[in-house]
Coordinates of C-alpha atoms and ligand atoms in Angstrom, one line a residue:
M719 CA 24.2 -4.7 12.1
E720 CA 21.2 -4.5 9.7
K721 CA 19.1 -7.6 9.5
L722 CA 20.0 -10.0 6.7
I723 CA 17.9 -10.2 3.5
I724 CA 18.1 -13.7 2.0
T725 CA 17.1 -14.0 -1.7
A726 CA 16.4 -17.4 -3.1
A727 CA 17.1 -17.7 -6.8
I728 CA 14.9 -20.8 -7.0
S729 CA 14.8 -21.7 -10.7
G730 CA 17.2 -19.9 -13.0
A731 CA 17.2 -20.3 -16.7
E732 CA 20.2 -22.6 -17.3
V733 CA 20.2 -25.4 -14.8
M734 CA 18.1 -28.5 -15.6
K735 CA 16.7 -31.6 -13.8
E736 CA 19.6 -33.5 -15.4
N737 CA 21.8 -31.4 -13.2
N738 CA 19.6 -31.8 -10.1
P739 CA 16.2 -33.5 -10.2
A740 CA 14.8 -30.9 -7.7
V741 CA 15.2 -28.0 -10.2
P742 CA 11.6 -26.8 -10.6
Y743 CA 9.9 -26.4 -14.0
T744 CA 6.1 -26.6 -13.5
I745 CA 4.0 -23.9 -11.8
E746 CA 3.4 -26.2 -8.8
E747 CA 7.1 -27.1 -8.6
I748 CA 8.3 -23.5 -8.7
A749 CA 5.7 -22.5 -6.1
R750 CA 6.8 -25.4 -3.9
E751 CA 10.4 -24.3 -4.1
A752 CA 9.5 -20.7 -3.3
K753 CA 7.6 -21.9 -0.2
S754 CA 10.5 -24.1 0.9
A755 CA 12.8 -21.0 0.6
Y756 CA 10.4 -18.7 2.4
D757 CA 9.8 -21.1 5.3
A758 CA 13.6 -21.3 5.7
G759 CA 14.0 -17.5 5.9
A760 CA 14.0 -16.1 2.4
S761 CA 12.3 -12.8 2.0
V762 CA 12.9 -12.3 -1.7
I763 CA 12.3 -14.9 -4.5
H764 CA 14.4 -14.2 -7.6
L765 CA 12.2 -15.7 -10.3
H766 CA 12.8 -17.2 -13.7
A767 CA 9.9 -19.0 -15.4
R768 CA 10.0 -22.3 -17.2
M769 CA 7.6 -24.2 -19.4
D770 CA 6.7 -27.7 -18.2
D771 CA 9.6 -29.2 -20.2
G772 CA 12.1 -26.9 -18.5
T773 CA 12.4 -24.4 -21.4
P774 CA 13.0 -20.9 -20.0
T775 CA 10.4 -18.3 -20.9
Q776 CA 10.0 -14.6 -20.0
S777 CA 6.3 -14.6 -21.1
H778 CA 4.1 -12.7 -18.7
E779 CA 1.4 -15.3 -19.5
R780 CA 3.6 -17.9 -17.8
F781 CA 4.9 -15.6 -15.0
Q782 CA 1.4 -14.6 -14.0
P783 CA 0.2 -18.1 -12.8
I784 CA 3.6 -18.8 -11.2
V785 CA 3.6 -15.5 -9.2
D786 CA -0.1 -16.1 -8.2
A787 CA 0.8 -19.6 -7.0
I788 CA 3.8 -18.3 -5.0
K789 CA 1.6 -15.5 -3.5
E790 CA -1.0 -18.1 -2.5
L791 CA 1.6 -20.0 -0.5
C792 CA 3.7 -17.1 0.7
P793 CA 1.5 -14.0 0.7
D794 CA 4.0 -11.4 1.9
V795 CA 7.1 -12.7 0.1
I796 CA 8.9 -10.2 -2.3
V797 CA 8.8 -11.7 -5.8
Q798 CA 11.6 -10.3 -8.0
P799 CA 11.1 -11.3 -11.7
S800 CA 14.3 -11.7 -13.7
T801 CA 14.6 -9.3 -16.7
G802 CA 17.8 -11.2 -17.6
G803 CA 16.0 -14.3 -18.8
A804 CA 18.3 -16.5 -20.8
T805 CA 21.1 -15.7 -23.2
G806 CA 19.8 -15.4 -26.8
M807 CA 16.4 -13.8 -25.8
T808 CA 15.7 -10.4 -27.2
A809 CA 15.6 -7.5 -24.7
M810 CA 11.9 -6.9 -25.1
E811 CA 11.2 -10.6 -24.7
R812 CA 13.1 -10.5 -21.5
F813 CA 11.3 -7.5 -20.1
D814 CA 7.8 -9.1 -20.6
S815 CA 8.2 -10.8 -17.2
T816 CA 7.4 -7.3 -15.7
N817 CA 4.0 -7.2 -17.4
I818 CA 2.1 -9.0 -14.7
T819 CA -0.5 -7.8 -12.3
P820 CA 0.0 -6.4 -9.8
T821 CA 3.2 -4.8 -11.2
P822 CA 6.2 -6.2 -9.5
E823 CA 7.8 -4.1 -6.7
F824 CA 11.3 -5.3 -7.5
A825 CA 13.1 -6.8 -10.6
T826 CA 16.6 -7.4 -11.8
L827 CA 18.5 -5.0 -14.2
S828 CA 21.8 -6.3 -15.5
C829 CA 24.3 -3.4 -15.9
G830 CA 26.6 -4.6 -18.7
S831 CA 27.3 -7.4 -21.2
C832 CA 29.5 -10.3 -20.4
N833 CA 30.5 -13.8 -21.3
F834 CA 28.1 -16.5 -20.0
G835 CA 30.0 -19.6 -20.6
D836 CA 30.1 -19.9 -24.4
E837 CA 27.3 -17.4 -24.9
I838 CA 27.1 -13.6 -24.6
F839 CA 24.7 -12.1 -22.1
E840 CA 23.9 -8.8 -23.9
N841 CA 23.2 -5.6 -22.0
T842 CA 24.1 -2.6 -24.1
E843 CA 23.8 0.8 -22.6
D844 CA 20.7 1.2 -24.8
I845 CA 19.1 -1.9 -23.2
I846 CA 20.0 -0.7 -19.7
K847 CA 18.5 2.8 -20.4
T848 CA 15.3 1.3 -21.8
F849 CA 14.8 -1.1 -18.9
A850 CA 15.7 1.6 -16.3
T851 CA 13.3 4.1 -17.9
E852 CA 10.4 1.5 -18.1
M853 CA 11.1 0.4 -14.5
K854 CA 10.9 3.9 -13.3
K855 CA 7.6 4.5 -15.1
K856 CA 6.2 1.3 -13.6
G857 CA 7.5 2.0 -10.1
I858 CA 9.7 -1.1 -10.0
K859 CA 12.9 -0.9 -7.9
P860 CA 15.8 -2.4 -9.9
E861 CA 18.3 -4.8 -8.4
L862 CA 21.4 -3.9 -10.3
E863 CA 23.1 -7.1 -11.3
C864 CA 26.9 -6.6 -11.6
F865 CA 29.0 -9.4 -13.0
D866 CA 32.1 -7.3 -12.7
K867 CA 33.2 -4.0 -11.2
G868 CA 32.9 -2.1 -14.4
M869 CA 29.1 -2.7 -14.2
I870 CA 29.0 -0.7 -11.0
D871 CA 30.6 2.1 -12.9
I872 CA 28.0 1.8 -15.6
A873 CA 25.2 1.9 -13.0
M874 CA 26.8 5.1 -11.5
K875 CA 26.9 6.7 -14.9
M876 CA 23.2 5.8 -15.4
H877 CA 22.5 7.3 -12.1
K878 CA 24.3 10.5 -13.0
K879 CA 22.3 10.7 -16.3
G880 CA 19.0 10.3 -14.3
Y881 CA 18.1 6.8 -15.4
L882 CA 18.6 5.3 -11.9
D883 CA 17.5 6.8 -8.6
A884 CA 19.5 6.5 -5.4
P885 CA 19.8 4.8 -3.0
M886 CA 20.6 2.0 -5.4
H887 CA 20.6 -1.7 -4.6
F888 CA 23.2 -3.9 -6.2
D889 CA 23.7 -7.7 -6.6
F890 CA 27.2 -8.9 -7.2
V891 CA 27.2 -12.1 -9.1
L892 CA 30.6 -13.7 -8.6
G893 CA 32.1 -16.6 -10.5
V894 CA 30.6 -15.8 -14.0
Q895 CA 32.9 -13.1 -15.2
M896 CA 34.8 -11.9 -12.1
S897 CA 36.3 -14.5 -9.7
A898 CA 34.4 -15.6 -6.7
T899 CA 36.9 -14.3 -4.1
V900 CA 36.5 -12.2 -1.0
R901 CA 39.0 -9.8 -2.6
D902 CA 36.7 -9.3 -5.6
L903 CA 33.7 -8.9 -3.3
S904 CA 35.5 -6.3 -1.2
F905 CA 36.6 -4.3 -4.3
C906 CA 32.9 -4.2 -5.4
V907 CA 31.7 -3.1 -2.0
D908 CA 34.4 -0.5 -1.7
S909 CA 33.3 0.9 -5.1
L910 CA 29.7 1.6 -4.2
P911 CA 28.2 5.0 -3.7
P912 CA 27.4 5.8 -0.1
G913 CA 23.9 4.8 1.0
S914 CA 23.7 1.8 -1.4
T915 CA 22.6 -1.6 -0.3
W916 CA 24.0 -4.8 -1.7
T917 CA 23.6 -8.6 -2.0
A918 CA 26.2 -11.1 -3.1
C919 CA 25.9 -14.5 -4.7
A920 CA 28.5 -16.8 -6.2
I921 CA 28.3 -19.6 -8.7
G922 CA 29.0 -23.2 -7.7
R923 CA 31.1 -24.2 -4.7
Q924 CA 32.0 -20.6 -3.7
E925 CA 28.3 -19.9 -2.9
F926 CA 28.5 -20.5 0.8
P927 CA 32.0 -19.0 1.5
I928 CA 30.9 -15.8 -0.3
A929 CA 27.6 -15.9 1.6
A930 CA 29.5 -16.1 4.9
A931 CA 31.7 -13.2 3.8
A932 CA 28.7 -11.1 2.8
I933 CA 27.0 -11.8 6.2
A934 CA 30.1 -10.7 8.0
M935 CA 30.6 -7.6 5.9
G936 CA 27.0 -6.4 6.4
G937 CA 25.7 -7.2 3.0
H938 CA 22.8 -9.5 2.0
V939 CA 22.9 -12.9 0.4
R940 CA 21.4 -14.8 -2.6
V941 CA 21.5 -18.5 -2.9
G942 CA 19.5 -21.1 -4.8
F943 CA 19.5 -23.5 -7.7
E944 CA 20.1 -20.8 -10.2
D945 CA 23.6 -20.3 -8.7
N946 CA 24.5 -23.7 -7.2
L947 CA 23.1 -27.2 -7.0
Y948 CA 25.0 -28.6 -4.0
L949 CA 24.4 -28.3 -0.3
E950 CA 28.0 -29.5 0.3
K951 CA 30.7 -31.3 -1.7
G952 CA 29.1 -34.2 -3.5
V953 CA 25.6 -33.7 -1.9
L954 CA 22.9 -32.3 -4.1
A955 CA 20.5 -30.0 -2.4
K956 CA 17.0 -31.4 -2.2
S957 CA 15.4 -28.0 -2.2
N958 CA 16.1 -24.3 -2.2
G959 CA 14.9 -24.3 1.4
E960 CA 17.9 -26.5 2.4
M961 CA 20.3 -23.9 1.0
V962 CA 18.4 -20.9 2.6
A963 CA 18.4 -22.8 5.9
K964 CA 22.2 -23.2 5.7
V965 CA 22.6 -19.4 5.1
A966 CA 20.3 -18.7 8.0
A967 CA 22.3 -21.1 10.2
I968 CA 25.6 -19.3 9.3
A969 CA 23.9 -16.0 10.0
K970 CA 22.8 -17.2 13.4
L971 CA 26.3 -18.4 14.2
L972 CA 27.7 -15.0 13.3
G973 CA 25.0 -13.2 15.3
R974 CA 23.1 -11.7 12.4
E975 CA 19.3 -11.8 12.4
V976 CA 17.4 -12.7 9.3
A977 CA 14.9 -10.1 7.9
T978 CA 11.2 -10.8 7.4
P979 CA 9.7 -9.6 4.1
A980 CA 8.4 -6.5 5.8
E981 CA 11.8 -5.7 7.1
A982 CA 13.4 -6.4 3.7
R983 CA 10.9 -4.0 2.1
E984 CA 12.0 -1.3 4.6
I985 CA 15.7 -1.9 4.1
L986 CA 15.4 -1.9 0.3
G987 CA 13.0 1.0 0.2
L988 CA 10.4 -0.8 -1.9
G989 CA 7.2 0.9 -2.7
K990 CA 8.7 4.4 -2.1
Ligands
LIG1486 N1 20.3 -16.2 -17.0 C1 21.3 -15.2 -17.2 C2 21.7 -15.1 -18.6 C3 18.9 -12.0 -14.2 O1 18.2 -12.9 -13.8 O2 18.5 -10.9 -14.2 C4 20.9 -13.8 -16.7 C5 20.3 -13.7 -15.3 C6 20.2 -12.3 -14.8 O3 20.0 -14.7 -14.7
LIG1487 ZN1 18.5 -14.7 -12.7

């Protein structure tokens, strides 16, 4: 089976230190969390930026020193800026995270609107087309965030219309809109066009069961504070590294090797 790409979603935009004191806000804290994940086997860092007080921001002026600090500690890691940001941000505000140097090789692209708790995470077709067009111009590979199966269909429509190139890479985010069950994950995987690659993540306590399923099914895995704060029931994770290490241990038990950043670039076709 293909080696396993572990993505660490180290910061997120919604979780706060009140939820887990290890959630990083400052440049140094975010870089420290990236390093802990990288040392444990993460090849991709899914990145949201925060101001020092924890306020989420998509400003390239804040992303730049954070990415520089991460690259200083983990020179070969793949940094994947979020273009989802936080609910309530405008689309162009969200996309500012890609205006860093060098231009990111990878970034998220959410493929539809959905409920996000009491808020709406807005991704109209117009927003998707704009982000996809800009990413293509900049040479950024999109990770297609799908919060339900319909978003896979939207991505396929965007591919047909020429906005997205194949092979596409998907990330199934379970537990926000669709349920975090193996049945839902299987339905998503079965719905993909041939040649696609995919990652799965699940919110809260389903994070590790879904990670185990994705490892067994030949997909890739995302974990981290953005999605879940606990290492096990009642035990807060002290770092993203602890969660990545747990995934790496499950992979080892199941006989799946973990990919290095260079191997992840090859599997994802980055820079092509
Ligand atoms: N924070 C969510 C509203 C992404 O990073 O691309 C959106 C999100 C998706 O996290
Ligand atoms: Zn995110």
